mmCIF file of C-alpha atoms in Angstrom:
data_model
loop_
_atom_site.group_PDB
_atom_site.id
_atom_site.type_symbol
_atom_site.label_atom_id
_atom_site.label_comp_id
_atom_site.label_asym_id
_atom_site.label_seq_id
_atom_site.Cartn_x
_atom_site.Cartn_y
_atom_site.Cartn_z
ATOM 1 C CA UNK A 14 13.196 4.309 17.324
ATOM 2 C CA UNK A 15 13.727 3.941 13.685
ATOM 3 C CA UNK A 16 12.783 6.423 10.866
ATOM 4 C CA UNK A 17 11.692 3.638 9.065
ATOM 5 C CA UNK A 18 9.439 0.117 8.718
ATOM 6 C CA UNK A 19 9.621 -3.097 7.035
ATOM 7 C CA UNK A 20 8.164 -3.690 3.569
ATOM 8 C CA UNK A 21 7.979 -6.911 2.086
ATOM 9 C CA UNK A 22 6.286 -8.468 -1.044
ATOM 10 C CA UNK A 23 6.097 -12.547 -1.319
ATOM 11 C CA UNK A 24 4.664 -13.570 -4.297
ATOM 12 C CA UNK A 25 3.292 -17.279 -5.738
ATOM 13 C CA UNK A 26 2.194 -18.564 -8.570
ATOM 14 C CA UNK A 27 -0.890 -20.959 -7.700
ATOM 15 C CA UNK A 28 -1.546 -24.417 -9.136
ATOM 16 C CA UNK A 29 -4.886 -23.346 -10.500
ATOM 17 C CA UNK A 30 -7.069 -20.578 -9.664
ATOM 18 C CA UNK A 31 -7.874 -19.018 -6.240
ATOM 19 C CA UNK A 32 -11.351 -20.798 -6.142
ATOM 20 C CA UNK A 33 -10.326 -23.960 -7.278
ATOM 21 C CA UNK A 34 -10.219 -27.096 -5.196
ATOM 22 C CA UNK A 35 -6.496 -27.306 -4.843
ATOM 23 C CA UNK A 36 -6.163 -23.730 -3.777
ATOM 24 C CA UNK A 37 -8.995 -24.559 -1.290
ATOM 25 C CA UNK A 38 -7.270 -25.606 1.766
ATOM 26 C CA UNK A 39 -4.627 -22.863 1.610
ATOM 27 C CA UNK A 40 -7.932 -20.508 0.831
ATOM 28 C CA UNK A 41 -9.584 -21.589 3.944
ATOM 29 C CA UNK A 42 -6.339 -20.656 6.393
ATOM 30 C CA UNK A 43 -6.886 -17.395 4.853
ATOM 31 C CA UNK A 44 -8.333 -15.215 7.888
ATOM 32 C CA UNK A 45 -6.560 -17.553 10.348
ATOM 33 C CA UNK A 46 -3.249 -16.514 9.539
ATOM 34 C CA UNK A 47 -3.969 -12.850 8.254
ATOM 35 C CA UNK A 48 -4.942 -12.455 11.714
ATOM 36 C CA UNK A 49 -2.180 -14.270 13.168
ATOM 37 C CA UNK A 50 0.119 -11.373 11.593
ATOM 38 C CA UNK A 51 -2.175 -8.830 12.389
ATOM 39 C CA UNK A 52 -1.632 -9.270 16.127
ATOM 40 C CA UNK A 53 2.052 -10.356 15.949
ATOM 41 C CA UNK A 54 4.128 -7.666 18.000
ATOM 42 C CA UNK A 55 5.837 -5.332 15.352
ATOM 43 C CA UNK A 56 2.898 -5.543 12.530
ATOM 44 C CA UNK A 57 2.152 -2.354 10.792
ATOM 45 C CA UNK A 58 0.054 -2.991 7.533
ATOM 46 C CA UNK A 59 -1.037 -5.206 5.228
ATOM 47 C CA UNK A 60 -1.982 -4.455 1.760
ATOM 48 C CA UNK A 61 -5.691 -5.548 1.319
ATOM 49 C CA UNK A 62 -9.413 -4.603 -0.433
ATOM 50 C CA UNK A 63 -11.718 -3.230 0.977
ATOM 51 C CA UNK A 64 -13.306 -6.190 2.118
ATOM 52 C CA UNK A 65 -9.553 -7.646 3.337
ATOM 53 C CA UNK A 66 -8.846 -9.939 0.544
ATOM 54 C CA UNK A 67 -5.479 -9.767 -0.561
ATOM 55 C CA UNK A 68 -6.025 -12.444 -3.184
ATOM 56 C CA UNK A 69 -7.874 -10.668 -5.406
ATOM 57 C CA UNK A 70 -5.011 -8.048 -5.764
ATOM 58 C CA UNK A 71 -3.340 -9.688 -8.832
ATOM 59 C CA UNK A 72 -0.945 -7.241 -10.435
ATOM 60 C CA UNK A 73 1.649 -9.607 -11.970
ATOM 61 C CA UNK A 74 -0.885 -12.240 -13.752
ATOM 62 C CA UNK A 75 -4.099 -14.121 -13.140
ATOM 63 C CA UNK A 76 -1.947 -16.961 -11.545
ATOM 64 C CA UNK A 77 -0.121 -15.134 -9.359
ATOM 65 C CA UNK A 78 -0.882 -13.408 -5.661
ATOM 66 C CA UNK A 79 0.769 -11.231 -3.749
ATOM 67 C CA UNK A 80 1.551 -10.877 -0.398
ATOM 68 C CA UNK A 81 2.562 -7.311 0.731
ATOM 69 C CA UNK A 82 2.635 -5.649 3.995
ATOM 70 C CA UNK A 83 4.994 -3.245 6.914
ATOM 71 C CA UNK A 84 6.791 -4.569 9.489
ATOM 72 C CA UNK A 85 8.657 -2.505 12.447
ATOM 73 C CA UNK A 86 11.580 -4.485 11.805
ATOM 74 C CA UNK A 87 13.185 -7.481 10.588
ATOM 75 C CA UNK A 88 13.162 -8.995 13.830
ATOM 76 C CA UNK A 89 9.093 -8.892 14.068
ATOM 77 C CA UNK A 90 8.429 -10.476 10.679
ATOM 78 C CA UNK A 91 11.167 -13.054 11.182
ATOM 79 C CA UNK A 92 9.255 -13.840 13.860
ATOM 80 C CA UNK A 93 5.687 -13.947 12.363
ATOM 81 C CA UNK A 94 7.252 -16.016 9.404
ATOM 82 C CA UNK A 95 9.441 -18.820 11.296
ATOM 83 C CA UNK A 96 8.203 -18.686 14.915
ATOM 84 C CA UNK A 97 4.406 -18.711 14.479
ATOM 85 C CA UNK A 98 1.382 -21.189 13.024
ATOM 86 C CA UNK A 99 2.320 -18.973 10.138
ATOM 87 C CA UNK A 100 5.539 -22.038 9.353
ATOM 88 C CA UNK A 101 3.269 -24.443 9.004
ATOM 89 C CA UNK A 102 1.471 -22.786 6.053
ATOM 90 C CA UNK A 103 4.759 -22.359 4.599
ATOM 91 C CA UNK A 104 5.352 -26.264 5.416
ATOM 92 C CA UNK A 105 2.606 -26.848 2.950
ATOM 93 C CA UNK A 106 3.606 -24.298 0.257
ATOM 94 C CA UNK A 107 4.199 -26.773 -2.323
ATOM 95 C CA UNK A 108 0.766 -28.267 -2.510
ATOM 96 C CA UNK A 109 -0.733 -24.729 -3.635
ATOM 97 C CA UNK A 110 1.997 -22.983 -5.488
ATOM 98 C CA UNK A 111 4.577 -23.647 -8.387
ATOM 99 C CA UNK A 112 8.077 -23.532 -7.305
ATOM 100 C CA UNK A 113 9.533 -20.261 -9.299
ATOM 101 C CA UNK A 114 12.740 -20.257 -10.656
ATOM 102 C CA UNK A 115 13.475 -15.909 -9.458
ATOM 103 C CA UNK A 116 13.386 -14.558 -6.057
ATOM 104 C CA UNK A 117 9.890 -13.973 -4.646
ATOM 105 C CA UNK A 118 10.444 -12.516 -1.614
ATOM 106 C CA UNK A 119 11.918 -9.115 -1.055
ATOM 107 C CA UNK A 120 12.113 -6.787 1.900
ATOM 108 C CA UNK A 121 13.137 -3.399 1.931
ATOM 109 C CA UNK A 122 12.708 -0.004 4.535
ATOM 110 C CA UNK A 123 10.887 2.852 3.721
ATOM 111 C CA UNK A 124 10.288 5.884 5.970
ATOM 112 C CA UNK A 125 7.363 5.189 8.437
ATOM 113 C CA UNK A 126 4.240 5.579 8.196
ATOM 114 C CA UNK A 127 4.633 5.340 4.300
ATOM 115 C CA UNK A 128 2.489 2.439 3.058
ATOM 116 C CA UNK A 129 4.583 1.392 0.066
ATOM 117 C CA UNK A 130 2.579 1.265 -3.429
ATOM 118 C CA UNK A 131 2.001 -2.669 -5.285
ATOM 119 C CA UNK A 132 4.547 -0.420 -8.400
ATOM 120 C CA UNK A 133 6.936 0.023 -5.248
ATOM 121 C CA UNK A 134 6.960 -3.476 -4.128
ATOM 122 C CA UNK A 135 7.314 -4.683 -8.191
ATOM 123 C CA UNK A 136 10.497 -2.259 -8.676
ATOM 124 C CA UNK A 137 11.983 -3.482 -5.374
ATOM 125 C CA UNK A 138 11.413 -7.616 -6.674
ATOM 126 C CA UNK A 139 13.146 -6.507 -9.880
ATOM 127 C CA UNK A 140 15.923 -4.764 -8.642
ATOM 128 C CA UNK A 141 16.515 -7.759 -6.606
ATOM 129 C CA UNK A 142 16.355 -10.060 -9.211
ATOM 130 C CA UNK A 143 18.565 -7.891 -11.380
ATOM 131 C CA UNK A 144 21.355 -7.282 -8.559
ATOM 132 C CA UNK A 145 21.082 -9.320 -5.788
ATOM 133 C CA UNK A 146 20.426 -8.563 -1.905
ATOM 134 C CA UNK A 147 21.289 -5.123 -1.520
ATOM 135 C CA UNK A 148 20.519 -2.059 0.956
ATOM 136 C CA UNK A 149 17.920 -1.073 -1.485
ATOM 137 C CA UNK A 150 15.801 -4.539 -1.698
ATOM 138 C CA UNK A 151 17.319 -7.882 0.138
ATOM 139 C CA UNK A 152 16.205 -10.995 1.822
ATOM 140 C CA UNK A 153 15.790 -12.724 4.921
ATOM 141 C CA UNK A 154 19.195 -14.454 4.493
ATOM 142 C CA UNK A 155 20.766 -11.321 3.163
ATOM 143 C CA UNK A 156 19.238 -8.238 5.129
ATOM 144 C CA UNK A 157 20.230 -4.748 5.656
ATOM 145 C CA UNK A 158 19.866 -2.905 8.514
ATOM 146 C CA UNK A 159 17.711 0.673 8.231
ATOM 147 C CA UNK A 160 19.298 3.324 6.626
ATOM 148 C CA UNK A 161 19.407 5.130 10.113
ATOM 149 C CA UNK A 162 20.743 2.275 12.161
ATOM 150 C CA UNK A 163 23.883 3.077 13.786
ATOM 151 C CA UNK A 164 27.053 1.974 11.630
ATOM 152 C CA UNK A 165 27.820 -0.511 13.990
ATOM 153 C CA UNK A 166 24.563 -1.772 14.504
ATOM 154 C CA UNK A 167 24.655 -5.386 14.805
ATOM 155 C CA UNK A 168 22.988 -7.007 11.412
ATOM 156 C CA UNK A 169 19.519 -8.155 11.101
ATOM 157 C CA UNK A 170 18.836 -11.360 11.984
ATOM 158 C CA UNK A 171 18.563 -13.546 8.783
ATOM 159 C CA UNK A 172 15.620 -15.772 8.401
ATOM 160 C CA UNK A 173 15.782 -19.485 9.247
ATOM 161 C CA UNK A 174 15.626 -21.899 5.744
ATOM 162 C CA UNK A 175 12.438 -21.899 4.204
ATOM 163 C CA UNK A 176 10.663 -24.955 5.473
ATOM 164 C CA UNK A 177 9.004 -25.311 2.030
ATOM 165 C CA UNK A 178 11.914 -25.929 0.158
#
């Protein structure tokens, strides 16, 4: 077993705010897929209120959410995100959220049962935007395999295209 977990931060910029009708539908699928992940095999942690909203967690601007949680491996949440009801939210991406022009996905590893900080996940989405996919914060197309993963460890599997692109 690994020393470490999955972290990953997905970010969009909405069409208009959270409570507005066009955000509605995606609003309403809400609980349906947060609990989808929850009970995918490999989920860890997802960062939340107290009351399990994510959405109102808006560190990067009032038109902007985040998405940020720990995965036990690339495998699992390439699973959750291409192999679940989960795609067909993605499908529909483009009816709630501006297409953005930088990366706004990341994943990196940090040591488990470390919950990574929303200033974490931030540093990790600029370094990738500054550098590019690296051990230190990649993508599903580009990933890295844990820090402890034996040198010859076959890669991660990348991530199937976006179906919202």
């Amino acid at each position: 077993m690994s020393l470490y977990q999955l972290a990953q931060l997905n970010v969009a910029l909405m069409k208009g705010p959270i409570d507005s009708p066009v955000m509605a539908d995606f609003v309403a699928n809400l609980d349906r897929i947060n609990a989808l992940a929850e009970q995918s095999p490999g989920f860890v942690w997802r960062l939340q209120t107290e009351d399990g909203n994510a959405t109102a967690l808006s560190p990067l601007g009032e038109n902007e959410i985040i998405n940020m949680s720990v995965w036990d491996d690339v495998a699992a949440l390439n699973h959750y995100v291409y192999k679940t009801a989960h795609v067909e939210i993605m499908k529909r991406r483009k009816e709630w959220f501006e297409r953005m022009a930088e990366a706004y996905t990341v994943l990196w590893w940090v040591p488990r049962g470390q919950r990574p900080t929303v200033d974490d996940a931030i540093a990790s989405l600029a370094h990738l935007r500054a550098h590019g996919p690296s051990a230190r914060a990649f993508t599903f197309s580009r990933a890295f395999a844990a820090p402890d993963a034996p040198e010859h460890a076959p890669a991660p599997p990348s991530g199937d295209a976006c179906p919202a692109l």
